[in-house]
Amino acid sequence: MTAQQFEAQGGVATADPSAIRRWLTSQLISWIVSDKRLLAQRAKVERQRTRNRAPHVLEYFHQVDDGYSHLAAQLLKPLLLRYDVDLRCHLVSGPKGGNVVEPDLLARLSYYDAEKIAPHYGLEFPGTNVQPTSCQIETASGILAAQDNSNFIERAALVGSALWLGDDAALQKMANTYGSATGEQLAASVASGNARREALNHYSGAMFYYGREWYWGVDRLYHLEQRLIELGATRITTNEAPNSASPTTLLAPRPALEPGRLKDNASLTLEIYPSLRSPYTAIAFDRTVSLARDTGVSLVVRPVLPMVMRGVPVTRQKGLYIFRDAAREAQAAGVPFGNFYDPIGEPAKRCYALYPWACEQNRGIELLSS
């Protein structure tokens, strides 16, 4: 590999930072993702809320043409019924610029992924494999932009179902029945939602925001639910202890990882693309290896360079969210995380240079795991 392939790409991280910059970055991220900082922040937020006698304000940012948003929309009304929150909905556009390098790929992934995960949460996503047209998206957006907050909560999932089914007749009927915003009104509504999201330091759709923390879609909703339960912000009483966060009390519990009783004979293949700087790799790699072993499938490891080392821009906004999100997931999964040392640049190069040799010794997985 030539030196030119590892030239610094700029942005919030460089391909080979100086020793002092690497140390400072490592210290900063370790502090940002620490449990101590998170718990202190939550306590401060709750003290301020209590002192101001304010409600539990939960904000939701809905992106009409996003598969994850359609799943989240189906839980808006159940959330409001289950938890004592002031739910405020915003209409937004998708991420832009350095926050999304391949918008078309991300859009297709949201359709594919939403269809796969929906049944595990008791939700629905039409499996038509047909992407909504720009005209259908505009019609659906216009309907939602015309709704007040309570009607948005009631109708977002209905509008989404018609959109993802490609049902023009149903969309037009809802536009006639519920009303539809003009082009200017729609643009103003989306601009307002985008501005609010930007002010809160995020960039994506299907996002919930509560008390200085972000929760992405139904996948991360269990973190929010557990937090609200711990604060006693529930409307429905159960037979369990007041602070119980048992999966039976959650609308969107974290799915359990169950290998099952049957074992494959390596006829199936599981591929993983680990990056040495990715916090998601850090919390998922060893568990993926264990899953392959427990299920008997063949594991194929395909290492990739960290994003900034291959020229992919990563904004500070996106980077901080990723690390904070990974820290919460690690804690939930019981995976050690947080004592971070930034391997970008020379450390990553050295590890990847060793990888072919480690594979020859049948120790490639052990090298990446270490």
Short mmCIF file of C-alpha atoms in Angstrom, two decimals:
data_model
loop_
_atom_site.label_atom_id
_atom_site.label_comp_id
_atom_site.label_asym_id
_atom_site.label_seq_id
_atom_site.Cartn_x
_atom_site.Cartn_y
_atom_site.Cartn_z
CA MET A 1 0.00 0.00 0.00
CA THR A 2 1.46 3.36 -1.01
CA ALA A 3 1.86 6.41 1.20
CA GLN A 4 -0.45 8.37 -1.09
CA GLN A 5 -3.33 6.08 -0.16
CA PHE A 6 -2.98 7.19 3.46
CA GLU A 7 -2.84 10.94 2.91
CA ALA A 8 -4.74 13.01 5.48
CA GLN A 9 -8.25 13.75 4.29
CA GLY A 10 -9.03 16.64 6.63
CA GLY A 11 -12.29 17.16 8.49
CA VAL A 12 -12.60 16.51 12.21
CA ALA A 13 -10.05 13.69 12.04
CA THR A 14 -6.93 13.24 9.98
CA ALA A 15 -5.52 10.04 8.56
CA ASP A 16 -2.42 10.25 10.77
CA PRO A 17 -2.68 12.75 13.66
CA SER A 18 0.25 13.86 15.77
CA ALA A 19 0.93 12.09 19.05
CA ILE A 20 -0.49 14.97 21.11
CA ARG A 21 -3.61 15.21 18.96
CA ARG A 22 -4.13 11.45 19.21
CA TRP A 23 -3.79 11.61 23.01
CA LEU A 24 -6.15 14.57 23.34
CA THR A 25 -8.74 12.93 21.07
CA SER A 26 -8.53 9.71 23.05
CA GLN A 27 -8.97 11.49 26.38
CA LEU A 28 -11.88 13.57 25.11
CA ILE A 29 -13.80 10.63 23.67
CA SER A 30 -13.17 8.51 26.76
CA TRP A 31 -14.70 11.27 28.88
CA ILE A 32 -17.62 11.84 26.51
CA VAL A 33 -18.68 8.17 26.58
CA SER A 34 -18.10 7.59 30.29
CA ASP A 35 -20.98 6.38 32.44
CA LYS A 36 -20.04 8.94 35.07
CA ARG A 37 -20.53 11.84 32.66
CA LEU A 38 -23.80 10.41 31.32
CA LEU A 39 -25.32 9.85 34.76
CA ALA A 40 -24.24 13.32 35.91
CA GLN A 41 -25.82 14.87 32.83
CA ARG A 42 -29.08 12.99 33.34
CA ALA A 43 -29.22 14.02 36.99
CA LYS A 44 -28.65 17.67 36.05
CA VAL A 45 -31.36 17.57 33.38
CA GLU A 46 -33.86 16.07 35.83
CA ARG A 47 -33.03 18.61 38.54
CA GLN A 48 -33.64 21.44 36.09
CA ARG A 49 -36.90 19.90 34.88
CA THR A 50 -38.17 19.42 38.42
CA ARG A 51 -37.13 22.90 39.51
CA ASN A 52 -38.94 24.44 36.54
CA ARG A 53 -41.96 22.16 37.02
CA ALA A 54 -41.67 21.29 33.35
CA PRO A 55 -43.18 18.22 31.69
CA HIS A 56 -41.12 15.39 30.26
CA VAL A 57 -40.68 16.83 26.75
CA LEU A 58 -39.99 14.21 24.08
CA GLU A 59 -39.32 15.41 20.54
CA TYR A 60 -39.57 13.27 17.42
CA PHE A 61 -38.12 14.06 13.98
CA HIS A 62 -39.94 12.37 11.10
CA GLN A 63 -38.46 11.91 7.63
CA VAL A 64 -41.26 10.87 5.28
CA ASP A 65 -39.12 8.94 2.76
CA ASP A 66 -37.18 7.02 5.43
CA GLY A 67 -38.06 3.42 6.27
CA TYR A 68 -36.92 3.75 9.87
CA SER A 69 -39.22 6.75 10.33
CA HIS A 70 -42.22 4.69 9.25
CA LEU A 71 -41.49 2.13 11.95
CA ALA A 72 -41.02 4.86 14.55
CA ALA A 73 -44.29 6.52 13.51
CA GLN A 74 -46.19 3.37 14.43
CA LEU A 75 -45.06 3.77 18.04
CA LEU A 76 -45.90 7.46 18.49
CA LYS A 77 -49.40 6.89 19.84
CA PRO A 78 -48.40 3.90 22.01
CA LEU A 79 -45.56 5.99 23.48
CA LEU A 80 -47.97 8.75 24.38
CA LEU A 81 -50.36 6.28 25.97
CA ARG A 82 -47.67 4.46 27.93
CA TYR A 83 -45.50 7.35 29.12
CA ASP A 84 -46.22 10.70 30.74
CA VAL A 85 -44.51 12.77 28.06
CA ASP A 86 -45.23 15.90 26.07
CA LEU A 87 -44.58 14.46 22.60
CA ARG A 88 -43.71 17.09 19.99
CA CYS A 89 -43.30 16.04 16.36
CA HIS A 90 -41.25 17.70 13.64
CA LEU A 91 -41.13 17.09 9.90
CA VAL A 92 -37.56 16.97 8.54
CA SER A 93 -35.59 16.15 5.43
CA GLY A 94 -32.85 13.53 5.26
CA PRO A 95 -29.21 14.05 6.25
CA LYS A 96 -26.99 16.04 3.93
CA GLY A 97 -23.34 16.83 3.24
CA GLY A 98 -20.74 15.08 5.34
CA ASN A 99 -23.44 13.36 7.39
CA VAL A 100 -24.40 11.10 4.49
CA VAL A 101 -21.87 10.05 1.87
CA GLU A 102 -24.15 7.73 -0.13
CA PRO A 103 -27.73 9.00 0.31
CA ASP A 104 -29.20 6.61 -2.26
CA LEU A 105 -27.58 3.61 -0.59
CA LEU A 106 -28.79 4.77 2.82
CA ALA A 107 -32.33 5.16 1.50
CA ARG A 108 -32.36 1.66 0.03
CA LEU A 109 -30.91 0.24 3.23
CA SER A 110 -33.68 1.89 5.25
CA TYR A 111 -36.34 0.14 3.11
CA TYR A 112 -34.59 -3.23 3.27
CA ASP A 113 -33.70 -3.05 6.95
CA ALA A 114 -37.09 -1.74 8.07
CA GLU A 115 -38.83 -4.64 6.36
CA LYS A 116 -36.53 -7.16 8.06
CA ILE A 117 -36.75 -5.79 11.60
CA ALA A 118 -40.42 -4.74 11.68
CA PRO A 119 -41.84 -8.17 12.66
CA HIS A 120 -39.48 -8.38 15.63
CA TYR A 121 -41.13 -5.29 17.11
CA GLY A 122 -44.68 -6.20 16.17
CA LEU A 123 -44.68 -3.53 13.47
CA GLU A 124 -45.43 -3.52 9.76
CA PHE A 125 -43.48 -2.48 6.71
CA PRO A 126 -44.86 -3.17 3.20
CA GLY A 127 -42.58 -5.57 1.34
CA THR A 128 -43.26 -4.16 -2.10
CA ASN A 129 -39.59 -3.52 -2.99
CA VAL A 130 -40.81 -0.41 -4.80
CA GLN A 131 -39.42 2.93 -3.73
CA PRO A 132 -41.93 5.78 -3.40
CA THR A 133 -41.90 8.27 -6.25
CA SER A 134 -41.04 11.92 -5.67
CA CYS A 135 -44.68 12.80 -6.32
CA GLN A 136 -45.91 10.32 -3.70
CA ILE A 137 -43.36 11.59 -1.18
CA GLU A 138 -44.46 15.18 -1.79
CA THR A 139 -48.12 14.24 -1.35
CA ALA A 140 -47.43 12.37 1.90
CA SER A 141 -45.26 15.21 3.18
CA GLY A 142 -47.94 17.75 2.34
CA ILE A 143 -50.54 15.82 4.31
CA LEU A 144 -48.36 15.62 7.42
CA ALA A 145 -47.28 19.25 7.15
CA ALA A 146 -50.96 20.24 7.35
CA GLN A 147 -51.55 18.40 10.65
CA ASP A 148 -51.36 19.84 14.13
CA ASN A 149 -49.28 17.90 16.63
CA SER A 150 -52.03 15.60 17.93
CA ASN A 151 -53.23 14.72 14.44
CA PHE A 152 -49.65 14.14 13.30
CA ILE A 153 -49.29 11.51 16.02
CA GLU A 154 -52.57 9.89 14.97
CA ARG A 155 -51.97 9.94 11.22
CA ALA A 156 -48.23 9.66 10.53
CA ALA A 157 -48.29 5.86 10.37
CA LEU A 158 -51.44 5.82 8.21
CA VAL A 159 -49.88 8.20 5.71
CA GLY A 160 -46.67 6.17 5.77
CA SER A 161 -48.49 2.92 5.08
CA ALA A 162 -50.15 4.38 1.98
CA LEU A 163 -46.83 5.84 0.84
CA TRP A 164 -44.85 2.61 1.18
CA LEU A 165 -47.60 0.63 -0.53
CA GLY A 166 -47.52 3.09 -3.41
CA ASP A 167 -51.25 3.61 -2.95
CA ASP A 168 -51.92 6.87 -4.80
CA ALA A 169 -55.67 6.61 -4.29
CA ALA A 170 -55.29 6.29 -0.52
CA LEU A 171 -52.86 9.21 -0.39
CA GLN A 172 -55.20 11.41 -2.39
CA LYS A 173 -58.15 10.43 -0.21
CA MET A 174 -56.22 11.37 2.93
CA ALA A 175 -55.14 14.65 1.36
CA ASN A 176 -58.79 15.44 0.66
CA THR A 177 -59.94 14.32 4.11
CA TYR A 178 -57.13 15.55 6.36
CA GLY A 179 -55.96 18.50 4.31
CA SER A 180 -52.68 19.18 2.54
CA ALA A 181 -50.14 21.98 2.88
CA THR A 182 -49.18 24.18 -0.03
CA GLY A 183 -45.67 23.95 -1.41
CA GLU A 184 -44.62 27.02 0.58
CA GLN A 185 -46.20 25.71 3.76
CA LEU A 186 -44.49 22.34 3.34
CA ALA A 187 -41.11 23.96 2.76
CA ALA A 188 -41.57 26.13 5.84
CA SER A 189 -42.57 23.13 7.97
CA VAL A 190 -39.53 21.09 6.91
CA ALA A 191 -37.22 24.09 7.33
CA SER A 192 -38.53 24.59 10.86
CA GLY A 193 -38.00 20.92 11.72
CA ASN A 194 -34.51 20.93 10.24
CA ALA A 195 -33.60 24.07 12.18
CA ARG A 196 -34.81 22.57 15.45
CA ARG A 197 -32.86 19.36 14.80
CA GLU A 198 -29.73 21.33 13.94
CA ALA A 199 -30.09 23.42 17.09
CA LEU A 200 -30.14 20.17 19.08
CA ASN A 201 -27.03 18.99 17.20
CA HIS A 202 -28.30 16.17 15.02
CA TYR A 203 -28.76 15.41 11.35
CA SER A 204 -30.94 12.33 10.78
CA GLY A 205 -34.58 11.25 10.59
CA ALA A 206 -36.44 8.77 12.83
CA MET A 207 -34.80 10.41 15.84
CA PHE A 208 -36.22 10.86 19.33
CA TYR A 209 -34.72 13.52 21.61
CA TYR A 210 -35.19 13.61 25.36
CA GLY A 211 -33.14 15.36 28.03
CA ARG A 212 -30.00 16.03 25.94
CA GLU A 213 -29.86 12.51 24.51
CA TRP A 214 -30.74 11.12 21.07
CA TYR A 215 -32.42 7.78 20.37
CA TRP A 216 -32.50 6.46 16.80
CA GLY A 217 -35.70 4.72 15.73
CA VAL A 218 -37.22 1.64 17.28
CA ASP A 219 -33.79 0.02 17.73
CA ARG A 220 -32.78 2.45 20.48
CA LEU A 221 -36.19 3.11 21.95
CA TYR A 222 -35.58 0.70 24.82
CA HIS A 223 -32.91 3.08 26.18
CA LEU A 224 -35.46 5.89 26.24
CA GLU A 225 -38.16 3.70 27.75
CA GLN A 226 -35.88 2.49 30.53
CA ARG A 227 -34.93 6.08 31.31
CA LEU A 228 -38.56 7.20 31.49
CA ILE A 229 -39.48 4.23 33.68
CA GLU A 230 -36.63 5.04 36.08
CA LEU A 231 -37.95 8.61 36.29
CA GLY A 232 -41.44 7.32 37.06
CA ALA A 233 -42.82 8.92 33.88
CA THR A 234 -45.33 6.18 33.12
CA ARG A 235 -49.08 6.37 32.60
CA ILE A 236 -49.79 2.63 32.89
CA THR A 237 -49.15 0.82 36.15
CA THR A 238 -47.90 -2.76 36.14
CA ASN A 239 -47.55 -5.49 38.74
CA GLU A 240 -43.80 -5.05 38.63
CA ALA A 241 -41.65 -2.86 40.82
CA PRO A 242 -41.89 0.89 40.08
CA ASN A 243 -38.39 1.09 38.64
CA SER A 244 -38.63 -2.14 36.70
CA ALA A 245 -37.29 -2.01 33.15
CA SER A 246 -38.13 -5.60 32.33
CA PRO A 247 -38.54 -6.25 28.60
CA THR A 248 -42.16 -7.22 29.31
CA THR A 249 -42.93 -3.60 30.19
CA LEU A 250 -41.34 -2.05 27.09
CA LEU A 251 -42.97 -1.17 23.79
CA ALA A 252 -39.76 -1.88 21.87
CA PRO A 253 -37.54 -4.17 23.96
CA ARG A 254 -34.05 -5.00 22.83
CA PRO A 255 -34.28 -8.29 20.88
CA ALA A 256 -32.39 -11.14 22.49
CA LEU A 257 -29.58 -12.81 20.58
CA GLU A 258 -30.64 -16.45 20.41
CA PRO A 259 -28.56 -18.92 18.36
CA GLY A 260 -31.29 -21.54 18.58
CA ARG A 261 -31.04 -25.29 19.10
CA LEU A 262 -30.13 -26.24 15.52
CA LYS A 263 -26.61 -25.83 14.19
CA ASP A 264 -25.52 -25.24 10.61
CA ASN A 265 -22.80 -27.32 8.91
CA ALA A 266 -21.02 -24.23 7.55
CA SER A 267 -23.23 -24.19 4.46
CA LEU A 268 -24.29 -20.64 5.36
CA THR A 269 -21.89 -17.70 5.37
CA LEU A 270 -21.83 -14.72 7.71
CA GLU A 271 -19.67 -11.81 6.53
CA ILE A 272 -18.42 -9.03 8.80
CA TYR A 273 -16.59 -5.89 7.72
CA PRO A 274 -14.65 -4.70 10.78
CA SER A 275 -12.95 -1.32 10.98
CA LEU A 276 -10.27 -0.84 13.62
CA ARG A 277 -11.57 2.60 14.58
CA SER A 278 -15.29 1.86 14.57
CA PRO A 279 -16.89 1.80 18.03
CA TYR A 280 -19.58 -0.48 16.59
CA THR A 281 -16.86 -2.95 15.55
CA ALA A 282 -15.48 -2.75 19.08
CA ILE A 283 -18.76 -3.86 20.63
CA ALA A 284 -19.91 -6.28 17.92
CA PHE A 285 -16.83 -8.12 16.63
CA ASP A 286 -16.31 -10.66 19.43
CA ARG A 287 -20.06 -11.24 19.68
CA THR A 288 -20.24 -11.88 15.93
CA VAL A 289 -17.43 -14.41 16.18
CA SER A 290 -19.28 -16.13 19.03
CA LEU A 291 -22.53 -16.12 17.07
CA ALA A 292 -20.87 -17.80 14.10
CA ARG A 293 -19.31 -20.41 16.36
CA ASP A 294 -22.53 -21.11 18.24
CA THR A 295 -24.65 -21.41 15.08
CA GLY A 296 -22.11 -23.31 12.97
CA VAL A 297 -22.13 -20.85 10.07
CA SER A 298 -18.98 -20.01 8.16
CA LEU A 299 -17.53 -16.64 9.20
CA VAL A 300 -15.81 -14.49 6.58
CA VAL A 301 -13.92 -11.48 7.92
CA ARG A 302 -13.34 -8.59 5.51
CA PRO A 303 -11.43 -5.77 7.25
CA VAL A 304 -11.95 -2.23 5.95
CA LEU A 305 -10.02 0.97 6.55
CA PRO A 306 -11.47 3.51 9.00
CA MET A 307 -13.69 5.94 7.12
CA VAL A 308 -11.46 8.98 7.40
CA MET A 309 -8.49 6.96 6.13
CA ARG A 310 -10.32 6.23 2.90
CA GLY A 311 -11.53 9.76 2.32
CA VAL A 312 -15.02 9.53 3.81
CA PRO A 313 -15.97 12.76 5.59
CA VAL A 314 -17.25 12.43 9.15
CA THR A 315 -18.66 15.51 10.83
CA ARG A 316 -18.06 16.17 14.51
CA GLN A 317 -21.83 16.02 14.97
CA LYS A 318 -22.04 12.52 13.52
CA GLY A 319 -18.88 11.25 15.18
CA LEU A 320 -19.98 12.25 18.68
CA TYR A 321 -23.39 10.66 18.22
CA ILE A 322 -21.84 7.39 17.04
CA PHE A 323 -19.53 7.14 20.06
CA ARG A 324 -22.29 7.99 22.53
CA ASP A 325 -24.69 5.56 20.92
CA ALA A 326 -22.09 2.77 20.93
CA ALA A 327 -21.36 3.40 24.61
CA ARG A 328 -25.03 2.91 25.54
CA GLU A 329 -25.25 -0.23 23.42
CA ALA A 330 -22.08 -1.62 24.99
CA GLN A 331 -23.44 -1.12 28.48
CA ALA A 332 -26.71 -2.85 27.56
CA ALA A 333 -24.83 -5.79 26.04
CA GLY A 334 -22.38 -6.05 28.93
CA VAL A 335 -19.41 -5.33 26.66
CA PRO A 336 -16.40 -3.41 28.06
CA PHE A 337 -16.17 -0.01 26.39
CA GLY A 338 -14.89 3.46 27.09
CA ASN A 339 -11.14 3.30 27.71
CA PHE A 340 -10.57 4.63 24.22
CA TYR A 341 -7.26 5.13 22.42
CA ASP A 342 -7.55 6.48 18.89
CA PRO A 343 -5.90 4.00 16.45
CA ILE A 344 -6.33 6.20 13.39
CA GLY A 345 -3.29 6.39 11.13
CA GLU A 346 -0.08 4.56 12.00
CA PRO A 347 -1.52 2.10 14.58
CA ALA A 348 -4.22 1.02 12.12
CA LYS A 349 -1.69 0.69 9.30
CA ARG A 350 0.55 -1.54 11.41
CA CYS A 351 -2.33 -3.79 12.43
CA TYR A 352 -3.56 -4.19 8.87
CA ALA A 353 -0.01 -4.90 7.72
CA LEU A 354 0.14 -7.76 10.24
CA TYR A 355 -3.26 -9.16 9.33
CA PRO A 356 -2.24 -11.32 6.29
CA TRP A 357 0.54 -12.89 8.34
CA ALA A 358 -1.82 -13.46 11.29
CA CYS A 359 -4.27 -15.20 8.94
CA GLU A 360 -1.48 -17.50 7.77
CA GLN A 361 -1.03 -18.47 11.42
CA ASN A 362 -4.81 -18.91 11.81
CA ARG A 363 -4.79 -15.99 14.24
CA GLY A 364 -6.42 -13.26 12.14
CA ILE A 365 -9.53 -13.09 14.30
CA GLU A 366 -7.46 -12.95 17.47
CA LEU A 367 -5.42 -10.04 16.07
CA LEU A 368 -8.50 -7.98 15.25
CA SER A 369 -10.13 -8.91 18.55
CA SER A 370 -7.12 -7.67 20.49
#
